[in-house]
Coordinates of C-alpha atoms and ligand atoms in Angstrom, one line a residue:
M1 CA -0.2 0.0 0.2
S2 CA 1.8 3.0 -1.1
D3 CA -0.2 4.8 -3.9
I4 CA 0.0 8.2 -5.0
L5 CA -2.3 11.4 -5.1
Q6 CA -1.4 13.5 -8.1
M7 CA -3.2 16.6 -7.3
I8 CA -2.1 19.0 -10.4
T9 CA -0.3 18.0 -14.0
Y10 CA 2.8 19.2 -14.0
D11 CA 5.0 21.0 -16.6
P12 CA 7.2 19.6 -18.4
A13 CA 4.8 16.2 -19.2
V14 CA 8.0 14.3 -18.4
I15 CA 7.3 14.7 -14.6
N16 CA 3.9 13.0 -14.5
E17 CA 5.4 10.0 -16.5
Q18 CA 8.4 9.6 -14.2
L19 CA 5.5 9.9 -11.1
R20 CA 3.4 7.3 -12.4
A21 CA 6.5 5.1 -12.5
V22 CA 7.2 5.3 -8.7
A23 CA 4.1 4.0 -7.7
P24 CA 0.3 3.6 -8.4
T25 CA -1.0 7.3 -8.8
H26 CA -4.3 8.4 -8.8
Q27 CA -5.4 11.7 -10.8
L28 CA -7.3 14.5 -8.3
S29 CA -8.7 15.8 -11.5
D30 CA -10.6 12.8 -12.6
Y31 CA -12.8 12.7 -9.2
G32 CA -13.0 16.6 -8.6
S33 CA -12.2 16.4 -4.8
I34 CA -10.4 13.9 -2.3
D35 CA -13.8 12.9 -0.9
A36 CA -15.2 11.9 -4.1
I37 CA -12.4 9.5 -4.2
P38 CA -13.6 5.6 -3.6
A39 CA -12.6 4.7 0.3
D40 CA -10.6 2.1 -0.7
I41 CA -8.2 4.2 -2.7
R42 CA -8.2 6.9 0.0
E43 CA -6.9 4.3 2.4
R44 CA -4.2 3.3 0.0
I45 CA -2.7 6.3 -0.6
T46 CA 0.2 7.7 1.3
A47 CA 1.8 10.1 -0.7
A48 CA 0.6 13.5 -2.1
A49 CA 2.2 15.4 -5.1
S50 CA 0.9 18.8 -4.5
S51 CA 2.0 22.5 -5.4
A52 CA 2.9 25.1 -3.1
T53 CA -0.4 26.9 -4.9
L54 CA -2.3 24.5 -3.7
P55 CA -4.5 24.2 -0.3
F56 CA -4.1 21.2 2.0
D57 CA -6.4 21.4 4.8
A58 CA -6.9 19.2 7.9
A59 CA -10.5 17.8 6.2
M60 CA -8.4 16.4 3.1
M61 CA -5.4 14.9 5.4
E62 CA -8.6 13.3 7.4
A63 CA -10.1 11.6 4.2
L64 CA -6.5 10.2 3.6
P65 CA -6.2 8.3 7.0
N66 CA -2.3 6.6 5.7
L67 CA -1.1 9.8 4.3
K68 CA 2.7 10.0 5.1
L69 CA 3.8 12.8 3.0
I70 CA 2.8 15.9 1.3
S71 CA 5.7 16.5 -1.4
V72 CA 5.4 20.1 -2.7
Y73 CA 6.3 21.5 -5.8
G74 CA 7.2 25.0 -4.4
V75 CA 8.7 26.3 -1.6
G76 CA 5.8 27.7 -0.2
Y77 CA 3.5 26.0 2.5
D78 CA 1.3 28.8 3.5
K79 CA -1.6 27.1 2.0
I80 CA -0.9 23.9 4.1
D81 CA -2.6 23.3 7.8
L82 CA 0.7 22.6 9.1
A83 CA -1.0 22.1 12.5
A84 CA -3.0 19.4 11.0
A85 CA -0.1 17.9 9.4
R86 CA 1.9 18.1 12.6
A87 CA -1.2 16.3 14.9
R88 CA -1.4 13.6 12.0
D89 CA 2.3 12.9 12.0
V90 CA 2.3 13.8 8.1
A91 CA 5.8 15.1 6.4
I92 CA 6.2 18.1 4.2
A93 CA 8.7 17.9 1.2
T94 CA 9.0 21.6 -0.3
T95 CA 11.5 22.0 -3.8
S96 CA 13.9 24.0 -1.5
T97 CA 16.9 23.4 -3.4
S98 CA 15.8 24.2 -7.0
L99 CA 14.3 27.7 -7.5
T100 CA 16.3 30.0 -5.5
E101 CA 18.5 31.0 -8.5
T102 CA 15.5 31.3 -10.8
V103 CA 13.3 33.4 -8.4
A104 CA 16.1 35.8 -8.0
E105 CA 16.8 36.3 -11.7
L106 CA 13.4 36.9 -12.3
T107 CA 13.3 39.5 -9.2
I108 CA 16.7 41.4 -10.8
G109 CA 14.4 41.3 -14.3
L110 CA 11.4 43.1 -12.5
V111 CA 13.6 45.8 -10.5
L112 CA 15.1 46.5 -13.9
A113 CA 11.8 46.4 -15.5
G114 CA 10.7 49.2 -12.8
S115 CA 13.8 51.3 -12.8
R116 CA 13.8 51.5 -16.5
Q117 CA 10.5 51.2 -17.3
L118 CA 10.8 48.5 -19.7
I119 CA 7.0 47.7 -20.4
A120 CA 6.2 51.4 -20.8
A121 CA 9.4 51.2 -23.1
D122 CA 7.8 48.6 -25.3
Q123 CA 4.4 50.2 -25.6
F124 CA 6.1 53.4 -26.5
I125 CA 7.5 52.4 -29.5
R126 CA 4.1 50.3 -30.4
S127 CA 1.8 53.2 -29.7
G128 CA 4.0 55.6 -32.2
D129 CA 4.7 57.7 -28.9
W130 CA 8.1 57.5 -29.9
L131 CA 7.6 59.7 -32.9
K132 CA 6.6 62.7 -31.3
G133 CA 9.4 62.6 -28.4
P134 CA 11.7 60.7 -25.7
M135 CA 10.4 59.1 -23.1
P136 CA 10.5 60.3 -19.5
L137 CA 13.9 59.3 -17.8
G138 CA 14.4 55.7 -15.3
F139 CA 16.9 55.5 -12.6
D140 CA 20.0 53.6 -11.9
I141 CA 20.3 50.8 -9.7
R142 CA 24.0 51.5 -9.2
G143 CA 24.5 52.9 -6.1
K144 CA 20.9 52.9 -4.5
T145 CA 20.0 51.4 -1.5
I146 CA 17.9 48.4 -1.8
G147 CA 15.9 47.0 1.3
I148 CA 15.2 42.7 1.2
F149 CA 12.6 41.6 3.5
G150 CA 13.0 38.1 4.0
F151 CA 16.7 37.1 3.9
G152 CA 16.7 33.4 3.4
R153 CA 17.4 31.1 0.4
I154 CA 16.2 33.4 -2.3
G155 CA 16.8 37.0 -0.7
Q156 CA 20.5 36.3 -0.2
K157 CA 20.7 35.3 -3.9
I158 CA 19.0 38.4 -4.9
A159 CA 21.6 40.4 -2.8
E160 CA 24.5 38.5 -4.2
L161 CA 23.2 39.7 -7.7
L162 CA 22.4 43.1 -6.9
E163 CA 25.9 43.6 -5.4
V164 CA 27.1 43.0 -8.9
F165 CA 25.0 46.1 -10.5
G166 CA 26.7 48.3 -7.4
A167 CA 23.7 48.4 -5.2
R168 CA 23.8 49.0 -1.4
V169 CA 21.9 46.2 -0.1
I170 CA 20.1 46.2 3.2
Y171 CA 17.7 43.8 4.7
C172 CA 15.4 42.4 7.6
A173 CA 14.5 39.1 8.6
R174 CA 13.5 38.0 11.9
S175 CA 16.8 37.4 12.9
E176 CA 20.4 39.4 11.8
K177 CA 22.7 37.2 10.0
P178 CA 26.2 36.9 11.3
G179 CA 29.0 37.4 8.9
V180 CA 26.6 38.8 6.3
P181 CA 28.1 42.5 4.3
Y182 CA 24.9 44.0 4.4
G183 CA 22.9 46.2 7.0
Y184 CA 20.3 44.9 9.1
R185 CA 17.0 46.5 9.7
P186 CA 14.8 45.0 12.7
T187 CA 11.1 46.0 11.5
I188 CA 9.5 46.7 7.9
E189 CA 9.3 50.1 8.7
A190 CA 13.0 50.9 9.5
L191 CA 13.9 49.0 6.1
A192 CA 11.3 50.7 3.7
E193 CA 12.5 54.2 5.4
D194 CA 15.9 53.5 4.1
S195 CA 15.5 52.0 0.6
R196 CA 14.7 53.5 -2.7
I197 CA 13.7 50.1 -3.8
L198 CA 11.7 47.3 -1.4
I199 CA 12.3 43.7 -2.3
I200 CA 9.7 41.3 -0.6
I201 CA 10.7 37.4 -0.5
A202 CA 9.2 36.4 3.0
P203 CA 7.0 33.4 3.5
G204 CA 3.2 34.3 3.9
T205 CA 2.5 33.3 7.6
P206 CA 0.0 34.8 9.8
D207 CA 2.8 37.1 11.0
T208 CA 3.6 38.4 7.4
F209 CA 0.1 39.3 6.8
D210 CA -0.8 42.8 4.9
I211 CA 2.6 43.8 6.4
V212 CA 3.2 46.3 3.7
N213 CA 0.4 48.9 4.3
R214 CA 0.1 52.1 3.5
D215 CA 2.6 53.4 6.4
V216 CA 5.2 51.2 4.7
L217 CA 4.8 52.4 1.4
K218 CA 4.9 56.3 2.7
R219 CA 8.3 55.4 4.3
L220 CA 9.6 53.8 1.0
G221 CA 8.3 57.3 -0.4
S222 CA 7.3 58.9 -3.6
D223 CA 10.5 58.0 -5.8
G224 CA 10.2 54.4 -4.2
L225 CA 9.7 51.2 -6.0
L226 CA 8.0 48.1 -4.4
V227 CA 8.9 44.6 -5.7
N228 CA 6.8 41.8 -4.3
V229 CA 8.0 38.2 -5.8
A230 CA 7.0 36.4 -2.1
R231 CA 3.1 36.2 -1.4
G232 CA -0.1 38.3 -2.5
S233 CA -0.8 38.2 1.4
L234 CA 2.2 40.0 2.4
V235 CA 0.9 43.3 0.5
K236 CA -2.4 45.0 1.7
E237 CA -3.3 45.6 -2.3
D238 CA -6.1 48.1 -1.6
D239 CA -3.0 50.5 0.6
L240 CA -1.0 49.7 -2.7
I241 CA -3.6 50.8 -5.0
A242 CA -4.3 53.8 -2.8
A243 CA -0.6 55.0 -2.6
L244 CA 0.4 54.4 -6.3
E245 CA -2.7 57.0 -7.1
A246 CA -1.6 59.2 -4.7
G247 CA 2.0 59.6 -6.1
E248 CA 3.4 58.0 -2.5
I249 CA 5.1 55.7 -4.4
A250 CA 6.8 55.8 -7.5
G251 CA 6.0 52.0 -8.9
A252 CA 4.8 48.8 -8.2
C253 CA 6.5 45.2 -9.6
L254 CA 4.5 42.3 -8.9
D255 CA 4.8 38.6 -9.3
V256 CA 2.2 37.6 -7.0
F257 CA -1.1 38.4 -5.7
A258 CA -3.6 37.8 -2.9
Q259 CA -6.2 36.4 -5.1
E260 CA -4.5 34.8 -7.7
P261 CA -5.3 34.4 -10.6
K262 CA -7.6 37.4 -10.0
V263 CA -5.9 40.8 -9.9
P264 CA -7.0 43.8 -8.6
Q265 CA -8.5 46.3 -11.7
G266 CA -6.4 49.1 -9.8
L267 CA -3.2 47.7 -10.2
I268 CA -4.2 46.7 -14.0
D269 CA -5.0 50.2 -14.7
S270 CA -2.2 51.5 -13.3
P271 CA 0.4 53.0 -15.4
K272 CA 2.8 52.5 -12.7
T273 CA 2.6 48.8 -12.3
V274 CA 4.6 45.9 -14.1
L275 CA 2.5 42.8 -13.4
A276 CA 3.6 38.9 -13.6
P277 CA 1.4 35.9 -13.5
H278 CA 3.4 34.1 -10.4
I279 CA 6.3 33.2 -12.7
G280 CA 9.2 33.3 -10.4
S281 CA 10.1 29.7 -10.8
A282 CA 8.9 29.3 -13.9
T283 CA 11.5 28.2 -16.4
Y284 CA 11.8 24.7 -18.0
E285 CA 14.6 23.9 -16.2
T286 CA 13.5 24.7 -12.9
R287 CA 10.3 23.3 -13.4
L288 CA 11.5 19.9 -14.3
H289 CA 13.9 19.9 -11.3
M290 CA 11.1 20.9 -8.9
G291 CA 9.3 17.9 -10.8
M292 CA 11.9 15.4 -10.2
T293 CA 12.7 16.7 -6.6
V294 CA 8.9 16.1 -5.7
I295 CA 9.2 12.5 -7.2
E296 CA 12.2 11.8 -5.3
N297 CA 11.0 12.9 -2.0
I298 CA 8.0 10.2 -2.8
A299 CA 10.5 7.5 -3.6
A300 CA 12.5 7.8 -0.5
M301 CA 9.4 8.0 1.9
I302 CA 8.1 4.8 0.0
A303 CA 11.6 3.2 0.5
D304 CA 12.0 4.2 4.3
K305 CA 14.6 6.4 3.4
P306 CA 15.3 10.5 4.7
L307 CA 13.6 12.8 2.8
L308 CA 15.8 14.7 0.7
T309 CA 14.1 18.0 1.1
P310 CA 12.3 17.8 4.3
L311 CA 10.4 21.0 5.7
T312 CA 10.9 21.5 9.2
F313 CA 7.6 22.9 10.5
Ligands
NAP1 P1 13.4 30.9 3.2 O1 14.9 30.3 3.1 O2 12.7 30.0 4.3 O3 13.6 32.4 3.8 C1 12.4 32.7 4.4 C2 13.3 34.3 4.8 O4 11.9 35.1 5.2 C3 14.0 34.3 6.2 O5 15.1 34.9 6.3 C4 12.9 34.2 7.3 O6 13.7 35.1 8.6 C5 12.2 35.4 6.8 N1 11.0 35.6 7.6 C6 10.1 34.8 8.0 N2 9.1 35.3 8.7 C7 9.4 36.8 8.9 C8 9.0 37.8 9.5 N3 8.0 37.4 10.1 N4 9.8 39.2 9.5 C9 10.9 39.2 8.7 N5 11.5 38.4 7.9 C10 10.6 37.0 7.8 O7 12.8 30.8 2.0 P2 13.0 31.3 0.7 O8 13.3 30.1 0.0 O9 13.8 32.3 0.7 O10 11.5 31.8 0.0 C11 10.8 33.0 0.5 C12 9.3 32.8 0.3 O11 9.7 33.0 -1.0 C13 8.7 32.0 -0.1 O12 8.1 31.2 1.3 C14 7.2 31.5 -0.9 O13 6.4 32.1 -0.9 C15 8.1 32.8 -2.0 N6 8.6 32.2 -3.1 C16 8.0 32.9 -4.3 C17 8.0 32.3 -5.4 C18 7.4 33.0 -6.6 O14 7.3 32.3 -7.8 N7 7.3 34.3 -7.0 C19 9.0 31.2 -5.4 C20 9.6 30.6 -4.4 C21 9.5 31.0 -3.6 P3 15.0 34.4 9.8 O15 15.8 34.2 8.5 O16 15.2 35.4 10.4 O17 14.5 33.3 9.8

């Protein structure tokens, strides 16, 4: 008894084929919900091949009495009921070693898209505006102070890349990191106050919910740029729209939103936003590596070996 519940179809498709080779695999999409899966199959399921964007609540765990592992495609665990997993002794594995560099690269892309107005520049030509005169000026990253909220795997990689551009990095995390050459700020308010660009890359938790509010945005200031690659739950979107409309910040580059795939109209309509559909890890190589890591964790659990990338929670 070691069946797998596959909760999404993975891309690249080879991941789906390789997952099926590990153990009998049941597609959630064939049933619509876990409750609708026949009881004898539910009882055989010991692993769920899931995704960071899918909820996994206590009722779902309850419906899978022999579940031992939720293998997550992604590093976010904000949609999983951790207390329920702990109570039922369900382990969680994420793809924590797969996507750090790729998400950091996209972040640099968003920083440049904001500071050099790359999306507006493209539109400037297509609309014929260039024939009427030059574009408004952007600003350099070199020499600017860039604040990073969340200084784990991805935050530290972003800092490394920004150094190459000659930016001065400061950061905020729950604790100061010994031996890093960057200034620490104990609160997001202090970080925003001292930053020209504020990058958000901390997990979505009750502690970080709506942490980027109107006050933080005002502190970032009228020439400030917000870049969110973490989770939509960290930014109070109504406050962001109001701050953009009032000119309290210069712009926002966002890969994540509170109610994905729905994006507030105020962010879509604003000429000061750059929007991406949660593509932080969305490259062929990274997604393949993530998929293989999901599979390897499940195979390890079935073989009674240690998980490759367990989440400590
Ligand atoms: P990580 O290595 O676990 O680092 C998380 C960092 O956030 C740590 O520095 C931690 O502080 C800090 N943090 C946690 N709670 C905090 C709080 N209340 N106040 C201040 N700092 C806090 O995680 P990671 O791999 O860098 O990933 C970070 C997040 O990025 C993920 O949880 C996920 O939601 C998001 N993400 C998004 C995408 C995308 O596609 N856009 C892709 C991957 C990940 P300490 O170091 O002091 O513990």
